[in-house]
Amino acid sequence: MDRDRTRDGCHHSHSGQKQEINALSTCEAEYIAMSEATKDLLWLSGLCKELEWKHSVPLLLVDNQGAIALTAKPGKHSKSKHIDNKRHMVRRNVELKLLTTQHIGTEDMVADIMTKALGAVKFARFRRAMQVLPVLSEDSDATTSTTSSEAAASSTMDEAAAS
């Protein structure tokens, strides 16, 4: 495995660079991001196959319905003619059933934890969804397993579930 893509023996996929082109719409920007994510998903799928690990078809969660529509319809669209052909690999892989896409609401997009400034409640909820444990400071009590923001997030979600 590439050393730049592993940490503590676990593979991670994260690209913290600017896009090389300027998108004309949010749909195009999301479609370009889907193209980059598709490359990573296919690489991970190939790794699983090489290691003989059984895995399901990768699922790409997207919060832009326009970008998902571009993957579902073959051919050029009036609003997407300018998108470079290399970006349409998402569409080809969906057609070949090597990848599936699914819409997820913006409120539930866990990946936003990496790209947006979030409030404490939402940050704690997304961190739990990723199964990342909080870091305890040196002066905190090691027996305390939740932070105040986690407790607030938990009670807010419990209240929402009850209603």
PDB file of C-alpha atoms in Angstrom:
ATOM      1  CA  MET A   1       0.000   0.000   0.000  1.00  0.00           C
ATOM      2  CA  ASP A   2       1.034   3.570  -0.620  1.00  0.00           C
ATOM      3  CA  ARG A   3       2.415   5.129   2.575  1.00  0.00           C
ATOM      4  CA  ASP A   4       0.631   8.407   1.881  1.00  0.00           C
ATOM      5  CA  ARG A   5      -2.730   6.629   1.911  1.00  0.00           C
ATOM      6  CA  THR A   6      -2.330   4.615   5.105  1.00  0.00           C
ATOM      7  CA  ARG A   7      -2.298   5.562   8.748  1.00  0.00           C
ATOM      8  CA  ASP A   8      -1.882   3.052  11.566  1.00  0.00           C
ATOM      9  CA  GLY A   9      -2.363   0.248   9.042  1.00  0.00           C
ATOM     10  CA  CYS A  10      -5.752   1.563   7.856  1.00  0.00           C
ATOM     11  CA  HIS A  11      -6.451   2.877   4.378  1.00  0.00           C
ATOM     12  CA  HIS A  12      -7.921   6.347   4.069  1.00  0.00           C
ATOM     13  CA  SER A  13      -9.097   8.329   1.076  1.00  0.00           C
ATOM     14  CA  HIS A  14      -9.049  12.071   1.427  1.00  0.00           C
ATOM     15  CA  SER A  15      -8.054  14.728  -1.042  1.00  0.00           C
ATOM     16  CA  GLY A  16      -7.457  18.162   0.389  1.00  0.00           C
ATOM     17  CA  GLN A  17      -6.636  19.990  -2.799  1.00  0.00           C
ATOM     18  CA  LYS A  18      -8.446  22.551  -4.899  1.00  0.00           C
ATOM     19  CA  GLN A  19     -10.247  21.356  -7.990  1.00  0.00           C
ATOM     20  CA  GLU A  20      -8.172  21.985 -11.087  1.00  0.00           C
ATOM     21  CA  ILE A  21     -11.049  23.659 -12.939  1.00  0.00           C
ATOM     22  CA  ASN A  22     -13.763  26.115 -12.057  1.00  0.00           C
ATOM     23  CA  ALA A  23     -17.223  24.576 -12.133  1.00  0.00           C
ATOM     24  CA  LEU A  24     -20.048  26.598 -13.636  1.00  0.00           C
ATOM     25  CA  SER A  25     -22.674  25.164 -11.274  1.00  0.00           C
ATOM     26  CA  THR A  26     -22.980  23.242  -8.028  1.00  0.00           C
ATOM     27  CA  CYS A  27     -24.239  20.294 -10.063  1.00  0.00           C
ATOM     28  CA  GLU A  28     -21.024  20.296 -12.097  1.00  0.00           C
ATOM     29  CA  ALA A  29     -18.869  20.690  -8.978  1.00  0.00           C
ATOM     30  CA  GLU A  30     -20.609  17.724  -7.337  1.00  0.00           C
ATOM     31  CA  TYR A  31     -20.282  15.676 -10.532  1.00  0.00           C
ATOM     32  CA  ILE A  32     -16.533  16.388 -10.629  1.00  0.00           C
ATOM     33  CA  ALA A  33     -16.266  15.396  -6.954  1.00  0.00           C
ATOM     34  CA  MET A  34     -18.206  12.204  -7.767  1.00  0.00           C
ATOM     35  CA  SER A  35     -15.676  11.465 -10.499  1.00  0.00           C
ATOM     36  CA  GLU A  36     -12.787  11.774  -8.040  1.00  0.00           C
ATOM     37  CA  ALA A  37     -14.611   9.665  -5.436  1.00  0.00           C
ATOM     38  CA  THR A  38     -15.321   7.031  -8.100  1.00  0.00           C
ATOM     39  CA  LYS A  39     -11.595   6.655  -8.727  1.00  0.00           C
ATOM     40  CA  ASP A  40     -11.037   5.979  -5.015  1.00  0.00           C
ATOM     41  CA  LEU A  41     -13.991   3.584  -4.771  1.00  0.00           C
ATOM     42  CA  LEU A  42     -12.771   1.584  -7.764  1.00  0.00           C
ATOM     43  CA  TRP A  43      -9.262   1.450  -6.307  1.00  0.00           C
ATOM     44  CA  LEU A  44     -10.610   0.227  -2.960  1.00  0.00           C
ATOM     45  CA  SER A  45     -12.847  -2.283  -4.740  1.00  0.00           C
ATOM     46  CA  GLY A  46      -9.827  -3.601  -6.649  1.00  0.00           C
ATOM     47  CA  LEU A  47      -7.856  -3.856  -3.413  1.00  0.00           C
ATOM     48  CA  CYS A  48     -10.652  -5.879  -1.789  1.00  0.00           C
ATOM     49  CA  LYS A  49     -10.777  -8.152  -4.828  1.00  0.00           C
ATOM     50  CA  GLU A  50      -6.987  -8.623  -4.754  1.00  0.00           C
ATOM     51  CA  LEU A  51      -7.136  -9.497  -1.051  1.00  0.00           C
ATOM     52  CA  GLU A  52     -10.073 -11.813  -1.788  1.00  0.00           C
ATOM     53  CA  TRP A  53     -12.369  -9.907   0.566  1.00  0.00           C
ATOM     54  CA  LYS A  54     -16.031 -10.199  -0.266  1.00  0.00           C
ATOM     55  CA  HIS A  55     -17.667  -6.803  -0.537  1.00  0.00           C
ATOM     56  CA  SER A  56     -20.858  -5.317  -1.865  1.00  0.00           C
ATOM     57  CA  VAL A  57     -21.068  -2.938  -4.805  1.00  0.00           C
ATOM     58  CA  PRO A  58     -19.692   0.425  -3.593  1.00  0.00           C
ATOM     59  CA  LEU A  59     -22.331   3.027  -2.768  1.00  0.00           C
ATOM     60  CA  LEU A  60     -21.596   6.690  -3.467  1.00  0.00           C
ATOM     61  CA  LEU A  61     -23.745   9.004  -1.328  1.00  0.00           C
ATOM     62  CA  VAL A  62     -24.412  12.344  -3.038  1.00  0.00           C
ATOM     63  CA  ASP A  63     -26.364  15.368  -1.805  1.00  0.00           C
ATOM     64  CA  ASN A  64     -26.981  16.867  -5.270  1.00  0.00           C
ATOM     65  CA  GLN A  65     -29.857  15.359  -7.253  1.00  0.00           C
ATOM     66  CA  GLY A  66     -28.728  17.050 -10.475  1.00  0.00           C
ATOM     67  CA  ALA A  67     -25.358  15.294 -10.294  1.00  0.00           C
ATOM     68  CA  ILE A  68     -27.094  11.960  -9.712  1.00  0.00           C
ATOM     69  CA  ALA A  69     -29.341  12.618 -12.726  1.00  0.00           C
ATOM     70  CA  LEU A  70     -26.240  13.109 -14.893  1.00  0.00           C
ATOM     71  CA  THR A  71     -25.071   9.604 -13.960  1.00  0.00           C
ATOM     72  CA  ALA A  72     -28.406   8.044 -14.870  1.00  0.00           C
ATOM     73  CA  LYS A  73     -28.885   9.484 -18.356  1.00  0.00           C
ATOM     74  CA  PRO A  74     -26.511   8.448 -21.140  1.00  0.00           C
ATOM     75  CA  GLY A  75     -25.382  10.940 -23.780  1.00  0.00           C
ATOM     76  CA  LYS A  76     -24.712  14.645 -23.661  1.00  0.00           C
ATOM     77  CA  HIS A  77     -27.143  17.002 -21.990  1.00  0.00           C
ATOM     78  CA  SER A  78     -27.650  20.609 -22.986  1.00  0.00           C
ATOM     79  CA  LYS A  79     -26.331  21.792 -19.630  1.00  0.00           C
ATOM     80  CA  SER A  80     -23.426  19.341 -19.436  1.00  0.00           C
ATOM     81  CA  LYS A  81     -21.870  19.468 -22.898  1.00  0.00           C
ATOM     82  CA  HIS A  82     -18.882  21.371 -21.547  1.00  0.00           C
ATOM     83  CA  ILE A  83     -18.018  18.746 -18.904  1.00  0.00           C
ATOM     84  CA  ASP A  84     -14.843  16.920 -19.876  1.00  0.00           C
ATOM     85  CA  ASN A  85     -15.399  13.333 -21.057  1.00  0.00           C
ATOM     86  CA  LYS A  86     -13.025  11.947 -18.417  1.00  0.00           C
ATOM     87  CA  ARG A  87     -15.536  13.066 -15.777  1.00  0.00           C
ATOM     88  CA  HIS A  88     -18.201  10.776 -17.233  1.00  0.00           C
ATOM     89  CA  MET A  89     -16.442   7.712 -15.805  1.00  0.00           C
ATOM     90  CA  VAL A  90     -19.027   7.883 -13.012  1.00  0.00           C
ATOM     91  CA  ARG A  91     -21.808   7.290 -15.532  1.00  0.00           C
ATOM     92  CA  ARG A  92     -19.950   4.412 -17.211  1.00  0.00           C
ATOM     93  CA  ASN A  93     -19.300   2.678 -13.896  1.00  0.00           C
ATOM     94  CA  VAL A  94     -22.926   3.082 -12.791  1.00  0.00           C
ATOM     95  CA  GLU A  95     -24.047   1.582 -16.127  1.00  0.00           C
ATOM     96  CA  LEU A  96     -21.636  -1.347 -15.625  1.00  0.00           C
ATOM     97  CA  LYS A  97     -23.025  -1.787 -12.084  1.00  0.00           C
ATOM     98  CA  LEU A  98     -19.538  -1.394 -10.587  1.00  0.00           C
ATOM     99  CA  LEU A  99     -20.903   1.454  -8.484  1.00  0.00           C
ATOM    100  CA  THR A 100     -24.275   2.709  -7.272  1.00  0.00           C
ATOM    101  CA  THR A 101     -25.317   6.211  -6.306  1.00  0.00           C
ATOM    102  CA  GLN A 102     -27.881   7.289  -3.754  1.00  0.00           C
ATOM    103  CA  HIS A 103     -29.190  10.686  -2.741  1.00  0.00           C
ATOM    104  CA  ILE A 104     -28.618  11.737   0.834  1.00  0.00           C
ATOM    105  CA  GLY A 105     -29.966  14.938   2.328  1.00  0.00           C
ATOM    106  CA  THR A 106     -27.528  17.727   3.101  1.00  0.00           C
ATOM    107  CA  GLU A 107     -28.401  17.426   6.800  1.00  0.00           C
ATOM    108  CA  ASP A 108     -27.167  13.818   6.784  1.00  0.00           C
ATOM    109  CA  MET A 109     -23.990  14.226   4.678  1.00  0.00           C
ATOM    110  CA  VAL A 110     -21.328  13.008   7.108  1.00  0.00           C
ATOM    111  CA  ALA A 111     -18.526  14.023   4.704  1.00  0.00           C
ATOM    112  CA  ASP A 112     -19.338  17.665   5.515  1.00  0.00           C
ATOM    113  CA  ILE A 113     -17.364  17.227   8.728  1.00  0.00           C
ATOM    114  CA  MET A 114     -14.234  17.435   6.550  1.00  0.00           C
ATOM    115  CA  THR A 115     -15.231  20.447   4.463  1.00  0.00           C
ATOM    116  CA  LYS A 116     -17.554  22.735   6.431  1.00  0.00           C
ATOM    117  CA  ALA A 117     -17.646  24.609   9.698  1.00  0.00           C
ATOM    118  CA  LEU A 118     -20.276  22.795  11.755  1.00  0.00           C
ATOM    119  CA  GLY A 119     -21.966  23.537  15.028  1.00  0.00           C
ATOM    120  CA  ALA A 120     -21.038  21.427  18.057  1.00  0.00           C
ATOM    121  CA  VAL A 121     -24.188  19.288  17.929  1.00  0.00           C
ATOM    122  CA  LYS A 122     -23.855  18.420  14.238  1.00  0.00           C
ATOM    123  CA  PHE A 123     -20.097  17.872  14.579  1.00  0.00           C
ATOM    124  CA  ALA A 124     -20.619  15.433  17.465  1.00  0.00           C
ATOM    125  CA  ARG A 125     -23.341  13.566  15.536  1.00  0.00           C
ATOM    126  CA  PHE A 126     -21.161  13.200  12.429  1.00  0.00           C
ATOM    127  CA  ARG A 127     -18.135  12.187  14.502  1.00  0.00           C
ATOM    128  CA  ARG A 128     -20.195   9.424  16.115  1.00  0.00           C
ATOM    129  CA  ALA A 129     -21.482   8.349  12.691  1.00  0.00           C
ATOM    130  CA  MET A 130     -17.858   7.935  11.568  1.00  0.00           C
ATOM    131  CA  GLN A 131     -17.143   6.025  14.797  1.00  0.00           C
ATOM    132  CA  VAL A 132     -14.340   8.398  15.795  1.00  0.00           C
ATOM    133  CA  LEU A 133     -13.751   8.629  19.515  1.00  0.00           C
ATOM    134  CA  PRO A 134     -13.233  12.005  21.183  1.00  0.00           C
ATOM    135  CA  VAL A 135      -9.705  12.917  22.211  1.00  0.00           C
ATOM    136  CA  LEU A 136      -9.378  13.425  25.935  1.00  0.00           C
ATOM    137  CA  SER A 137      -7.206  16.305  27.070  1.00  0.00           C
ATOM    138  CA  GLU A 138      -4.490  15.693  29.652  1.00  0.00           C
ATOM    139  CA  ASP A 139      -6.365  17.567  32.374  1.00  0.00           C
ATOM    140  CA  SER A 140      -9.700  15.826  31.757  1.00  0.00           C
ATOM    141  CA  ASP A 141     -10.939  12.876  33.736  1.00  0.00           C
ATOM    142  CA  ALA A 142     -10.099   9.708  31.751  1.00  0.00           C
ATOM    143  CA  THR A 143     -13.286   8.026  32.984  1.00  0.00           C
ATOM    144  CA  THR A 144     -15.489  10.578  31.205  1.00  0.00           C
ATOM    145  CA  SER A 145     -16.399   9.160  27.822  1.00  0.00           C
ATOM    146  CA  THR A 146     -18.595  11.933  26.432  1.00  0.00           C
ATOM    147  CA  THR A 147     -18.069  15.622  25.970  1.00  0.00           C
ATOM    148  CA  SER A 148     -20.696  18.249  26.693  1.00  0.00           C
ATOM    149  CA  SER A 149     -21.350  18.716  22.958  1.00  0.00           C
ATOM    150  CA  GLU A 150     -21.874  14.959  22.576  1.00  0.00           C
ATOM    151  CA  ALA A 151     -24.303  14.948  25.488  1.00  0.00           C
ATOM    152  CA  ALA A 152     -26.214  17.865  23.950  1.00  0.00           C
ATOM    153  CA  ALA A 153     -26.266  16.155  20.550  1.00  0.00           C
ATOM    154  CA  SER A 154     -27.450  12.910  22.088  1.00  0.00           C
ATOM    155  CA  SER A 155     -30.297  14.554  23.998  1.00  0.00           C
ATOM    156  CA  THR A 156     -31.324  16.550  20.908  1.00  0.00           C
ATOM    157  CA  MET A 157     -31.443  13.396  18.784  1.00  0.00           C
ATOM    158  CA  ASP A 158     -33.347  11.538  21.521  1.00  0.00           C
ATOM    159  CA  GLU A 159     -35.931  14.345  21.633  1.00  0.00           C
ATOM    160  CA  ALA A 160     -36.264  14.286  17.833  1.00  0.00           C
ATOM    161  CA  ALA A 161     -36.710  10.501  17.837  1.00  0.00           C
ATOM    162  CA  ALA A 162     -39.387  10.722  20.525  1.00  0.00           C
ATOM    163  CA  SER A 163     -41.491  13.203  18.542  1.00  0.00           C
TER     164      SER A 163
END
